Amino acid sequence: GFCHNDSLPRRLPPNVTPEAFQAFISRAQSIVGAENVTVVDPQNPLEDGTYMDNCKAHDMHSVYERDYFVASAVVAPRGVSEVQAIVKLADEFIVPVWPFSAGRNVGYGGTAPRVPGSVGIELGKNMNKVLEVSVEGAYALVEPGVTYFSLYDYLVKTGLREHLWIDVPDLGGGSIIGNAVERGVGYTPYGDHFMMHCGMEVVLPNGELVRTGMGALPEPGNVPGLAPHEQKPNKTWQLFNYGFGPYNDGIFTQSNLGIVVKMGIWLMPNPGGYQAYMITFPRDDDLSAIVDKIRPLRLQMILQNTPTLRHILLDAAVYNPKSHYTDKNTPLSEAEMDEIAAKLNLGRWNFYGAVYGPEPIRAVLLEAIKAAFLTISGSKFYLPEDRTEENSILRIRSDTLQGIPSLDEPRWVDWLPNGGHLFFSPIAKISGADAALQYEVTKRRCQETGFDFIGTFIVGMRDLHHIVCIVFDREDPEQRLRARWLMRTMIKDCAAHGWGEYRTHLALMDQIANTYNFNDNALMKLNETIKNALDPNGIMAPGKNGVWPAGYDKEQWVL
Ligand code: ADP
């Protein structure tokens, strides 16, 4: 909204006086232009917006009151040198900043900062160019605001989509950089986004600019006097990840050590053919047998992509809200879930995969896949054209699994009225026994808390990302409380079984970080040492993933 120089926010950053805040804002305006600075003043109604038109100062799926995780202001730099200047300004004023790219990050906190009153740095608004696409090298170099939709459109418009496919997560509105740095996943053979990134340009907490990997080696032929970010990148920056010496890219993921302003991402050459499929399994307790079939197929890369094994209620929720199936507001029973599966002509578990390559290759792979799975009694194999129902999930997945971004998936949050959601995302072995136990432990807790179990197993290279979707009525404080209790309880339960989560919402970061406590918290000590060395004033995303700078008493921030 419109902002006066003298306006004060709903919430000031910690230990920042109103006068210092105003001085900070006026300096920020002179750096990025007044039109790129928004103070979140007390009149700001904190509207949630929509997925495509998302709010920028709080979490649209808030699990506490909307104005708890709220920014004091949002600043949108127009280029790398402005990011550097804003970071230096924050360091001078000791104002915490919270960078984000597209700022969707649904189920994990959206754009909201961990420390109320932090200044959001919105990178996606003005820094959204596809800087390069190389067909020969099969990669793109992008700015933070490039989303799956925008990269896909770019490839279609330039005729390059014929040569190169992207990998997309369930929803296309997220940014390539935001998702990769959060170590998010998609579903093609390039589904592990951090694995497929190559080369970063990063603004450090002191404002300095670093290129990682091969980017550290200057390319000959640069005109003298160019700012570092304008210098021609090394020709192998996007081709070889590791460069020379310690490999640093990992410390810029799920972290608070820098702002990624450019990143390379590998694209998949058009495989020359493609076929999505679905296999349905009739019984809840087929889970263990299915997972034991998945493991060897995935290890041998007969399953070429990142397939998913979805619980019936995830699919049911994409089709209809809960009220369509039942009048009750307690968890559905086994018999009711069987009934829903029958009605939708789906299994209690539904496996969505795809094969890639010319016809003879696909035929061989599909035969092997069918031979393995269809030994499970009652299982059925479908191609997209076999599913004629409206909004068929297999047809939606058929787009997603070939890197065509979509918006259809999030309908499952409408399972309950005012549906908001949290993801609980523990890692499991690809083993029937492990997956079945994790399912049992999490499902029991969901039902005990009064929620339906809604979930999916995403098959990584050697692990399952088990995603439990907790849908709650975000206008109902009692349901929010229960959702938080459920998360905290499942974190404890899972840690007791030796399972940890791969990513989480702001509200749960500390608790999960505390479960990764081998050898007297040696990992956290390492993280804090690096944090304090790179960011002595603790301005960059304090508390992100449980890492607090020395200037914060982390006990005081426990939720
Ligand atoms: P998405 O692009 O999926 O909508 P966000 O832009 O909200 O996701 O990013 C998710 C999280 O990733 C942010 O809250 C922030 O912690 C981190 N992040 C996003 N972009 C950057 C970036 N360019 N540099 C550093 N961290 C980032």
Coordinates of C-alpha atoms and ligand atoms in Angstrom, one line a residue:
G1 CA 0.0 0.0 0.0
F2 CA 0.8 3.7 0.0
C3 CA 3.4 4.5 2.5
H4 CA 4.4 7.7 4.3
N5 CA 8.0 8.3 5.4
D6 CA 6.8 8.6 9.0
S7 CA 4.5 5.6 9.2
L8 CA 5.2 3.0 11.9
P9 CA 4.6 -0.7 11.5
R10 CA 2.2 -2.9 13.4
R11 CA 5.3 -4.5 14.8
L12 CA 8.8 -3.0 15.1
P13 CA 11.9 -5.2 14.7
P14 CA 13.2 -6.2 18.1
N15 CA 15.4 -3.6 19.8
V16 CA 14.8 -1.0 17.0
T17 CA 13.3 2.4 18.1
P18 CA 10.6 4.0 16.1
E19 CA 13.0 6.7 15.0
A20 CA 15.6 4.2 13.9
F21 CA 13.0 2.3 12.0
Q22 CA 11.9 5.5 10.2
A23 CA 15.5 6.4 9.3
F24 CA 16.0 2.8 8.0
I25 CA 12.9 3.1 5.9
S26 CA 13.8 6.4 4.4
R27 CA 17.3 5.1 3.5
A28 CA 15.7 2.0 2.0
Q29 CA 13.4 4.2 -0.1
S30 CA 16.4 6.1 -1.4
I31 CA 18.0 2.8 -2.4
V32 CA 15.1 0.9 -4.1
G33 CA 12.6 3.8 -4.7
A34 CA 9.6 4.6 -2.5
E35 CA 7.4 2.5 -4.7
N36 CA 9.4 -0.6 -3.7
V37 CA 9.0 -0.1 0.0
T38 CA 5.8 -1.0 1.9
V39 CA 5.5 -0.4 5.7
V40 CA 3.0 -2.9 7.2
D41 CA 1.2 -0.3 9.3
P42 CA -1.6 -1.0 11.9
Q43 CA -4.3 -0.2 9.3
N44 CA -3.0 -3.0 7.0
P45 CA -5.8 -5.6 7.2
L46 CA -3.4 -8.5 6.6
E47 CA -5.5 -10.0 3.9
D48 CA -4.4 -13.5 2.9
G49 CA -4.8 -13.0 -0.8
T50 CA -4.8 -16.0 -3.1
Y51 CA -2.2 -18.5 -4.2
M52 CA -1.4 -16.4 -7.3
D53 CA -1.9 -13.1 -5.7
N54 CA -0.2 -13.9 -2.4
C55 CA 0.3 -11.8 0.7
K56 CA 3.8 -10.6 1.3
A57 CA 4.0 -9.7 5.0
H58 CA 2.4 -12.7 6.8
D59 CA 1.6 -16.4 6.4
M60 CA -1.6 -17.0 4.5
H61 CA -2.0 -20.3 6.3
S62 CA -1.3 -18.8 9.7
V63 CA -1.1 -21.3 12.5
Y64 CA -1.0 -18.6 15.1
E65 CA -2.8 -15.3 14.9
R66 CA -2.2 -13.7 11.6
D67 CA -0.3 -10.8 13.1
Y68 CA 2.2 -12.9 15.0
F69 CA 4.6 -13.9 12.1
V70 CA 4.4 -10.5 10.5
A71 CA 6.9 -8.3 8.8
S72 CA 7.4 -4.6 9.7
A73 CA 8.0 -3.7 6.0
V74 CA 8.6 -5.3 2.7
V75 CA 11.4 -4.0 0.4
A76 CA 11.8 -5.1 -3.2
P77 CA 15.2 -4.4 -4.7
R78 CA 15.5 -3.9 -8.4
G79 CA 18.9 -5.6 -8.9
V80 CA 21.8 -7.3 -7.2
S81 CA 23.6 -4.0 -6.2
E82 CA 20.4 -2.9 -4.5
V83 CA 20.2 -6.2 -2.6
Q84 CA 23.7 -5.6 -1.5
A85 CA 22.9 -2.1 -0.4
I86 CA 19.8 -3.2 1.5
V87 CA 21.7 -5.9 3.3
K88 CA 24.5 -3.4 4.3
L89 CA 21.8 -1.0 5.5
A90 CA 20.2 -3.7 7.6
D91 CA 23.6 -4.5 9.1
E92 CA 24.2 -0.9 9.9
F93 CA 20.8 -0.5 11.7
I94 CA 20.8 -4.1 13.0
V95 CA 17.4 -4.7 11.5
P96 CA 16.6 -8.4 10.8
V97 CA 15.7 -9.2 7.2
W98 CA 13.8 -12.1 5.7
P99 CA 14.5 -12.8 2.0
F100 CA 12.0 -14.6 -0.2
S101 CA 11.6 -15.1 -3.9
A102 CA 8.1 -15.7 -5.1
G103 CA 6.9 -16.0 -1.5
R104 CA 4.4 -18.8 -1.9
N105 CA 6.1 -21.5 0.2
V106 CA 2.7 -22.8 1.1
G107 CA 2.4 -25.0 4.2
Y108 CA 5.8 -23.8 5.4
G109 CA 5.1 -20.2 6.4
G110 CA 4.7 -18.3 3.1
T111 CA 6.6 -15.0 3.2
A112 CA 6.3 -14.6 6.9
P113 CA 9.5 -14.1 9.0
R114 CA 10.4 -16.1 12.0
V115 CA 11.1 -13.0 14.1
P116 CA 8.1 -10.6 14.1
G117 CA 9.0 -7.2 12.7
S118 CA 11.7 -8.4 10.4
V119 CA 11.9 -6.6 7.1
G120 CA 10.9 -8.8 4.2
I121 CA 13.2 -8.7 1.2
E122 CA 10.9 -9.5 -1.8
L123 CA 13.3 -10.6 -4.6
G124 CA 10.7 -11.8 -7.0
K125 CA 9.0 -8.5 -7.7
N126 CA 11.7 -6.8 -9.8
M127 CA 14.4 -9.5 -10.2
N128 CA 12.6 -12.0 -12.4
K129 CA 14.6 -12.5 -15.6
V130 CA 15.6 -15.7 -17.2
L131 CA 19.3 -14.7 -17.8
E132 CA 20.3 -17.6 -20.0
V133 CA 19.0 -20.9 -21.4
S134 CA 21.6 -23.2 -23.0
V135 CA 20.2 -26.0 -25.2
E136 CA 23.7 -27.4 -25.6
G137 CA 24.4 -27.4 -21.9
A138 CA 20.8 -28.1 -21.0
Y139 CA 20.5 -25.5 -18.2
A140 CA 19.0 -22.2 -17.3
L141 CA 20.5 -19.3 -15.3
V142 CA 17.7 -17.5 -13.4
E143 CA 16.9 -14.6 -11.1
P144 CA 14.9 -15.2 -7.9
G145 CA 11.6 -14.2 -9.4
V146 CA 11.6 -16.8 -12.1
T147 CA 8.8 -19.2 -11.3
Y148 CA 8.0 -22.6 -12.8
F149 CA 5.2 -20.9 -14.8
S150 CA 7.5 -18.2 -16.1
L151 CA 10.4 -20.4 -17.1
Y152 CA 7.9 -22.8 -18.7
D153 CA 6.3 -19.9 -20.7
Y154 CA 9.7 -18.7 -21.6
L155 CA 10.7 -22.0 -23.1
V156 CA 7.3 -22.3 -24.9
K157 CA 7.6 -18.8 -26.4
T158 CA 11.1 -19.2 -27.5
G159 CA 10.5 -22.6 -29.1
L160 CA 12.9 -24.2 -26.7
R161 CA 10.4 -26.4 -24.9
E162 CA 10.8 -28.8 -27.8
H163 CA 14.4 -29.3 -26.6
L164 CA 14.3 -28.8 -22.9
W165 CA 11.8 -29.7 -20.1
I166 CA 11.7 -28.2 -16.6
D167 CA 10.9 -30.0 -13.4
V168 CA 7.9 -28.6 -11.5
P169 CA 6.6 -29.3 -8.0
D170 CA 2.8 -29.7 -7.4
L171 CA 2.2 -26.0 -7.9
G172 CA 3.7 -23.9 -10.6
G173 CA 3.7 -20.5 -8.9
G174 CA 6.8 -21.1 -6.7
S175 CA 10.2 -19.8 -7.7
I176 CA 13.0 -22.0 -9.1
I177 CA 15.5 -20.5 -6.6
G178 CA 13.2 -20.5 -3.5
N179 CA 12.2 -24.1 -4.0
A180 CA 15.8 -25.3 -4.7
V181 CA 17.2 -23.5 -1.6
E182 CA 14.4 -25.1 0.5
R183 CA 15.4 -28.4 -1.0
G184 CA 11.9 -28.9 -2.5
V185 CA 11.1 -31.7 -4.9
G186 CA 9.3 -32.2 -8.2
Y187 CA 8.4 -35.4 -10.1
T188 CA 10.4 -35.9 -13.3
P189 CA 13.8 -37.6 -13.3
Y190 CA 15.1 -34.1 -12.3
G191 CA 12.9 -34.1 -9.2
D192 CA 15.5 -33.3 -6.6
H193 CA 15.9 -29.6 -7.2
F194 CA 19.0 -28.9 -5.1
M195 CA 20.7 -31.9 -6.7
M196 CA 19.9 -30.4 -10.1
H197 CA 21.0 -26.8 -9.3
C198 CA 24.4 -25.8 -10.6
G199 CA 26.2 -22.6 -9.4
M200 CA 25.0 -19.8 -7.2
E201 CA 25.6 -16.1 -6.9
V202 CA 25.0 -15.1 -3.3
V203 CA 24.9 -11.8 -1.3
L204 CA 26.5 -12.5 2.1
P205 CA 25.2 -10.9 5.3
N206 CA 28.0 -8.3 5.0
G207 CA 26.8 -7.3 1.5
E208 CA 29.6 -9.0 -0.3
L209 CA 28.9 -11.0 -3.5
V210 CA 30.2 -14.5 -4.0
R211 CA 29.9 -16.9 -7.0
T212 CA 30.1 -20.5 -6.0
G213 CA 31.7 -23.5 -7.8
M214 CA 33.2 -22.6 -11.2
G215 CA 31.7 -19.2 -10.9
A216 CA 34.6 -18.2 -8.8
L217 CA 36.9 -18.4 -11.8
P218 CA 36.8 -15.3 -13.9
E219 CA 35.9 -15.7 -17.5
P220 CA 38.4 -14.0 -19.8
G221 CA 37.2 -11.0 -21.8
N222 CA 35.4 -9.1 -19.1
V223 CA 35.4 -5.3 -19.6
P224 CA 37.3 -3.7 -16.7
G225 CA 35.2 -1.7 -14.2
L226 CA 32.0 -3.8 -14.3
A227 CA 30.4 -4.5 -11.0
P228 CA 31.0 -8.1 -9.9
H229 CA 27.4 -9.1 -10.6
E230 CA 27.6 -7.8 -14.1
Q231 CA 30.7 -9.8 -15.0
K232 CA 30.4 -12.4 -17.6
P233 CA 30.1 -15.7 -15.8
N234 CA 32.5 -18.6 -16.3
K235 CA 31.5 -20.8 -19.2
T236 CA 31.4 -23.9 -16.9
W237 CA 29.6 -22.3 -14.0
Q238 CA 26.4 -24.1 -14.9
L239 CA 28.1 -27.3 -16.0
F240 CA 30.1 -28.4 -13.0
N241 CA 28.8 -28.0 -9.5
Y242 CA 31.9 -28.3 -7.2
G243 CA 34.6 -26.0 -8.5
F244 CA 37.7 -26.2 -6.2
G245 CA 38.0 -26.3 -2.4
P246 CA 35.2 -26.7 0.1
Y247 CA 31.8 -27.0 -1.6
N248 CA 29.6 -24.2 -0.1
D249 CA 26.3 -24.3 -1.9
G250 CA 24.7 -26.4 0.8
I251 CA 25.2 -23.8 3.5
F252 CA 22.9 -21.4 1.5
T253 CA 20.0 -23.9 1.6
Q254 CA 17.5 -23.9 4.5
S255 CA 19.8 -21.4 6.0
N256 CA 20.3 -17.8 7.0
L257 CA 23.8 -17.2 5.5
G258 CA 23.0 -15.4 2.3
I259 CA 20.6 -14.2 -0.4
V260 CA 20.8 -16.2 -3.6
V261 CA 20.5 -13.7 -6.5
K262 CA 21.4 -16.0 -9.4
M263 CA 21.3 -19.7 -9.7
G264 CA 21.8 -22.3 -12.5
I265 CA 19.4 -25.2 -12.8
W266 CA 19.8 -28.2 -15.1
L267 CA 17.0 -28.9 -17.5
M268 CA 16.1 -32.2 -18.9
P269 CA 16.6 -32.8 -22.6
N270 CA 13.3 -33.7 -24.2
P271 CA 13.4 -37.5 -23.7
G272 CA 11.8 -38.3 -27.0
G273 CA 8.7 -39.8 -25.6
Y274 CA 6.6 -39.9 -22.5
Q275 CA 3.8 -41.9 -20.8
A276 CA 2.2 -41.3 -17.5
Y277 CA 0.4 -44.1 -15.7
M278 CA -1.4 -44.9 -12.4
I279 CA -1.6 -48.1 -10.5
T280 CA -4.3 -48.5 -7.9
F281 CA -4.1 -50.8 -4.9
P282 CA -7.3 -51.8 -3.1
R283 CA -6.3 -52.3 0.6
D284 CA -4.9 -49.9 3.2
D285 CA -2.4 -52.6 4.3
D286 CA -1.1 -53.1 0.8
L287 CA 1.3 -50.2 1.6
S288 CA 4.2 -52.4 2.8
A289 CA 4.1 -54.7 -0.3
I290 CA 3.9 -51.7 -2.6
V291 CA 6.9 -50.0 -1.0
D292 CA 9.0 -53.2 -1.2
K293 CA 8.3 -53.3 -4.9
I294 CA 9.3 -49.7 -5.3
R295 CA 12.8 -50.0 -3.8
P296 CA 14.6 -52.2 -6.4
L297 CA 12.8 -50.5 -9.3
R298 CA 13.8 -47.1 -8.1
L299 CA 17.4 -48.1 -7.3
Q300 CA 17.8 -49.6 -10.8
M301 CA 16.2 -46.5 -12.3
I302 CA 13.5 -48.6 -13.9
L303 CA 11.4 -46.0 -12.1
Q304 CA 13.1 -43.1 -13.8
N305 CA 11.3 -40.3 -12.1
T306 CA 10.2 -39.3 -8.6
P307 CA 6.8 -41.1 -8.5
T308 CA 4.3 -40.7 -5.7
L309 CA 2.2 -43.1 -3.7
R310 CA -0.9 -41.3 -2.6
H311 CA -3.3 -42.0 0.2
I312 CA -7.0 -42.2 -0.9
L313 CA -8.0 -39.1 1.0
L314 CA -5.4 -36.9 -0.8
D315 CA -7.0 -37.8 -4.1
A316 CA -10.5 -37.6 -2.7
A317 CA -9.8 -34.1 -1.4
V318 CA -8.6 -32.9 -4.8
Y319 CA -12.0 -34.0 -6.2
N320 CA -14.3 -32.8 -3.4
P321 CA -14.5 -31.2 0.1
K322 CA -15.1 -33.5 3.0
S323 CA -18.7 -32.4 3.2
H324 CA -19.3 -34.0 -0.1
Y325 CA -18.6 -37.4 1.3
T326 CA -19.9 -37.2 4.8
D327 CA -21.9 -35.1 7.3
K328 CA -19.6 -35.9 10.2
N329 CA -16.7 -33.8 11.3
T330 CA -14.7 -36.6 13.0
P331 CA -12.1 -38.6 11.1
L332 CA -13.5 -41.0 8.4
S333 CA -13.5 -44.7 9.3
E334 CA -11.8 -47.4 7.3
A335 CA -15.2 -48.5 5.9
E336 CA -16.0 -44.9 4.8
M337 CA -12.6 -44.7 3.1
D338 CA -13.2 -48.0 1.3
E339 CA -16.5 -46.6 0.1
I340 CA -14.9 -43.4 -1.1
A341 CA -12.3 -45.4 -3.0
A342 CA -14.9 -47.5 -4.6
K343 CA -17.0 -44.4 -5.6
L344 CA -14.0 -42.7 -7.2
N345 CA -12.8 -45.9 -8.8
L346 CA -9.5 -45.5 -7.0
G347 CA -7.5 -47.6 -4.6
R348 CA -6.8 -47.0 -1.0
W349 CA -3.3 -46.3 -2.3
N350 CA -2.7 -44.8 -5.8
F351 CA 0.7 -44.8 -7.4
Y352 CA 1.4 -42.1 -10.1
G353 CA 4.5 -42.6 -12.3
A354 CA 5.7 -42.0 -15.8
V355 CA 8.2 -43.5 -18.3
Y356 CA 10.5 -41.4 -20.5
G357 CA 12.1 -42.2 -23.8
P358 CA 11.3 -43.5 -27.3
E359 CA 8.6 -46.1 -27.6
P360 CA 10.8 -49.2 -27.4
I361 CA 12.4 -48.0 -24.2
R362 CA 9.0 -47.1 -22.6
A363 CA 7.6 -50.4 -23.5
V364 CA 10.3 -52.4 -21.8
L365 CA 10.2 -50.2 -18.7
L366 CA 6.4 -50.4 -18.5
E367 CA 6.5 -54.2 -18.8
A368 CA 9.0 -54.4 -15.9
I369 CA 6.9 -52.0 -13.8
K370 CA 3.7 -53.9 -14.4
A371 CA 5.3 -57.2 -13.8
A372 CA 6.4 -56.0 -10.3
F373 CA 3.3 -54.2 -9.1
L374 CA 0.5 -56.1 -10.7
T375 CA 1.4 -59.2 -8.6
I376 CA -0.3 -57.4 -5.7
S377 CA -3.8 -58.7 -5.8
G378 CA -6.6 -56.4 -6.9
S379 CA -4.1 -53.8 -8.3
K380 CA -5.1 -52.1 -11.6
F381 CA -3.1 -50.2 -14.2
Y382 CA -4.4 -47.1 -16.0
L383 CA -3.3 -44.7 -18.7
P384 CA -4.6 -41.1 -18.7
E385 CA -7.1 -41.9 -21.5
D386 CA -8.6 -44.6 -19.3
R387 CA -9.7 -42.0 -16.8
T388 CA -12.6 -40.1 -18.2
E389 CA -13.8 -38.4 -15.0
E390 CA -13.7 -34.7 -14.9
N391 CA -10.4 -33.2 -13.4
S392 CA -8.9 -36.7 -13.4
I393 CA -5.9 -36.6 -11.1
L394 CA -4.0 -38.9 -13.4
R395 CA -4.4 -36.4 -16.2
I396 CA -3.2 -33.6 -13.9
R397 CA -0.2 -35.7 -12.9
S398 CA 0.4 -36.5 -16.5
D399 CA 1.2 -32.7 -17.0
T400 CA 3.2 -32.4 -13.8
L401 CA 5.3 -35.4 -14.5
Q402 CA 6.4 -33.9 -17.8
G403 CA 7.2 -30.5 -16.3
I404 CA 4.0 -28.6 -17.3
P405 CA 3.2 -26.5 -14.3
S406 CA -0.4 -26.6 -13.0
L407 CA -2.6 -25.1 -10.4
D408 CA -5.0 -27.9 -9.9
E409 CA -3.4 -29.8 -7.0
P410 CA -4.1 -27.3 -4.1
R411 CA -7.8 -28.0 -4.2
W412 CA -7.2 -30.6 -1.4
V413 CA -6.8 -27.7 1.1
D414 CA -10.6 -27.2 0.6
W415 CA -11.2 -30.5 2.4
L416 CA -12.3 -28.3 5.3
P417 CA -13.9 -24.9 5.2
N418 CA -11.3 -22.0 5.3
G419 CA -8.8 -24.7 4.7
G420 CA -5.3 -23.9 5.8
H421 CA -2.6 -26.5 5.9
L422 CA 0.7 -27.6 7.5
F423 CA 3.0 -30.2 6.1
F424 CA 4.6 -32.8 8.3
S425 CA 7.4 -34.2 6.2
P426 CA 9.4 -37.0 7.8
I427 CA 11.9 -39.1 5.8
A428 CA 11.6 -42.9 5.7
K429 CA 13.6 -45.8 4.2
I430 CA 12.1 -47.2 1.0
S431 CA 11.1 -50.3 3.0
G432 CA 7.7 -51.7 3.5
A433 CA 8.2 -52.2 7.2
D434 CA 9.5 -48.6 7.8
A435 CA 6.9 -46.9 5.6
A436 CA 4.0 -48.9 7.2
L437 CA 5.2 -48.1 10.7
Q438 CA 5.6 -44.4 9.9
Y439 CA 2.1 -44.4 8.3
E440 CA 0.6 -46.1 11.4
V441 CA 2.3 -43.7 13.8
T442 CA 1.3 -40.6 12.0
K443 CA -2.2 -41.7 11.0
R444 CA -3.0 -42.7 14.6
R445 CA -1.9 -39.2 15.8
C446 CA -3.9 -37.4 13.1
Q447 CA -7.0 -39.3 14.0
E448 CA -6.5 -38.9 17.7
T449 CA -6.4 -35.2 17.1
G450 CA -9.6 -35.3 15.2
F451 CA -8.1 -34.8 11.7
D452 CA -8.2 -37.2 8.7
F453 CA -4.9 -38.6 7.6
I454 CA -4.1 -37.1 4.2
G455 CA -0.7 -37.9 2.8
T456 CA 1.6 -39.1 0.1
F457 CA 5.0 -40.8 -0.2
I458 CA 7.3 -39.1 -2.7
V459 CA 10.0 -41.6 -3.8
G460 CA 13.5 -40.1 -3.8
M461 CA 16.7 -41.8 -5.0
R462 CA 16.9 -43.9 -1.8
D463 CA 14.3 -42.5 0.6
L464 CA 10.7 -41.6 0.9
H465 CA 9.7 -38.1 1.6
H466 CA 6.5 -38.8 3.5
I467 CA 4.3 -35.8 3.3
V468 CA 1.4 -35.7 5.8
C469 CA -1.0 -32.8 4.9
I470 CA -2.7 -31.4 8.0
V471 CA -5.7 -29.5 6.8
F472 CA -7.4 -27.3 9.4
D473 CA -9.9 -24.4 9.5
R474 CA -7.6 -21.4 9.7
E475 CA -10.4 -19.2 11.1
D476 CA -10.9 -21.6 14.1
P477 CA -8.4 -21.0 16.9
E478 CA -9.2 -24.3 18.5
Q479 CA -8.4 -26.2 15.2
R480 CA -5.2 -24.2 14.8
L481 CA -4.2 -25.2 18.4
R482 CA -4.9 -28.9 17.6
A483 CA -2.9 -28.7 14.4
R484 CA 0.1 -27.3 16.3
W485 CA -0.2 -30.0 19.0
L486 CA -0.4 -32.6 16.3
M487 CA 2.8 -31.4 14.6
R488 CA 4.7 -31.1 17.9
T489 CA 3.6 -34.6 18.9
M490 CA 4.4 -36.2 15.6
I491 CA 7.9 -34.6 15.7
K492 CA 8.5 -36.2 19.0
D493 CA 7.0 -39.6 18.0
C494 CA 9.1 -39.7 14.9
A495 CA 12.3 -38.7 16.5
A496 CA 11.8 -41.5 19.0
H497 CA 11.7 -43.9 16.0
G498 CA 14.8 -42.3 14.5
W499 CA 12.9 -40.3 11.8
G500 CA 13.5 -36.7 11.1
E501 CA 11.7 -34.1 8.9
Y502 CA 13.3 -32.6 5.8
R503 CA 11.6 -29.2 5.9
T504 CA 9.1 -27.4 8.1
H505 CA 6.9 -24.5 8.9
L506 CA 8.4 -21.5 10.7
A507 CA 6.5 -22.4 13.9
L508 CA 8.2 -25.8 14.2
M509 CA 11.8 -25.0 13.1
D510 CA 13.3 -25.0 16.6
Q511 CA 11.7 -28.1 17.7
I512 CA 12.8 -30.1 14.6
A513 CA 16.3 -28.6 14.7
N514 CA 16.5 -29.9 18.3
T515 CA 15.9 -33.5 17.2
Y516 CA 19.0 -33.4 15.0
N517 CA 21.1 -33.5 18.2
F518 CA 23.7 -36.2 17.7
N519 CA 26.8 -35.9 19.9
D520 CA 25.5 -33.1 22.1
N521 CA 24.1 -30.9 19.3
A522 CA 27.4 -31.0 17.3
L523 CA 25.6 -30.0 14.1
M524 CA 23.9 -27.0 15.7
K525 CA 27.2 -25.9 17.2
L526 CA 28.7 -26.0 13.7
N527 CA 25.8 -24.1 12.2
E528 CA 26.0 -21.5 14.9
T529 CA 29.7 -21.1 14.5
I530 CA 29.3 -20.4 10.8
K531 CA 26.3 -18.2 11.4
N532 CA 28.2 -16.0 13.9
A533 CA 31.3 -15.7 11.7
L534 CA 29.4 -14.7 8.6
D535 CA 26.7 -12.6 10.3
P536 CA 28.1 -11.1 13.5
N537 CA 25.1 -8.8 13.9
G538 CA 22.6 -11.5 13.3
I539 CA 20.6 -9.7 10.7
M540 CA 19.9 -12.4 8.1
A541 CA 16.8 -14.4 8.8
P542 CA 17.4 -15.0 12.5
G543 CA 15.9 -18.3 13.7
K544 CA 15.6 -19.8 10.2
N545 CA 15.6 -23.5 10.6
G546 CA 16.4 -23.2 14.2
V547 CA 19.7 -21.4 13.8
W548 CA 19.8 -18.3 16.0
P549 CA 22.6 -15.7 16.0
A550 CA 24.6 -15.0 19.1
G551 CA 22.7 -11.8 19.7
Y552 CA 19.4 -13.7 20.3
D553 CA 18.6 -15.7 23.4
K554 CA 17.0 -18.6 21.6
E555 CA 15.2 -19.8 24.8
Q556 CA 13.2 -16.6 24.6
W557 CA 12.0 -17.4 21.1
V558 CA 10.7 -20.9 21.8
L559 CA 7.1 -21.2 20.7
Ligands
ADP1 P1 8.5 -20.1 -3.4 O1 9.4 -19.5 -4.4 O2 8.4 -21.6 -3.4 O3 7.1 -19.4 -3.3 P2 9.7 -18.5 -1.3 O4 10.1 -17.5 -2.2 O5 8.7 -18.1 -0.2 O6 9.1 -19.8 -2.0 O7 11.0 -19.1 -0.5 C1 10.9 -20.0 0.5 C2 11.9 -19.8 1.5 O8 13.2 -20.0 0.9 C3 12.0 -18.4 2.0 O9 11.2 -18.2 3.2 C4 13.5 -18.2 2.3 O10 13.8 -18.7 3.6 C5 14.1 -19.0 1.3 N1 14.5 -18.2 0.1 C6 13.8 -18.0 -0.9 N2 14.4 -17.3 -1.9 C7 15.7 -17.1 -1.4 C8 16.8 -16.5 -1.9 N3 16.8 -15.9 -3.1 N4 17.9 -16.5 -1.1 C9 17.9 -17.0 0.1 N5 16.9 -17.7 0.6 C10 15.7 -17.7 -0.1

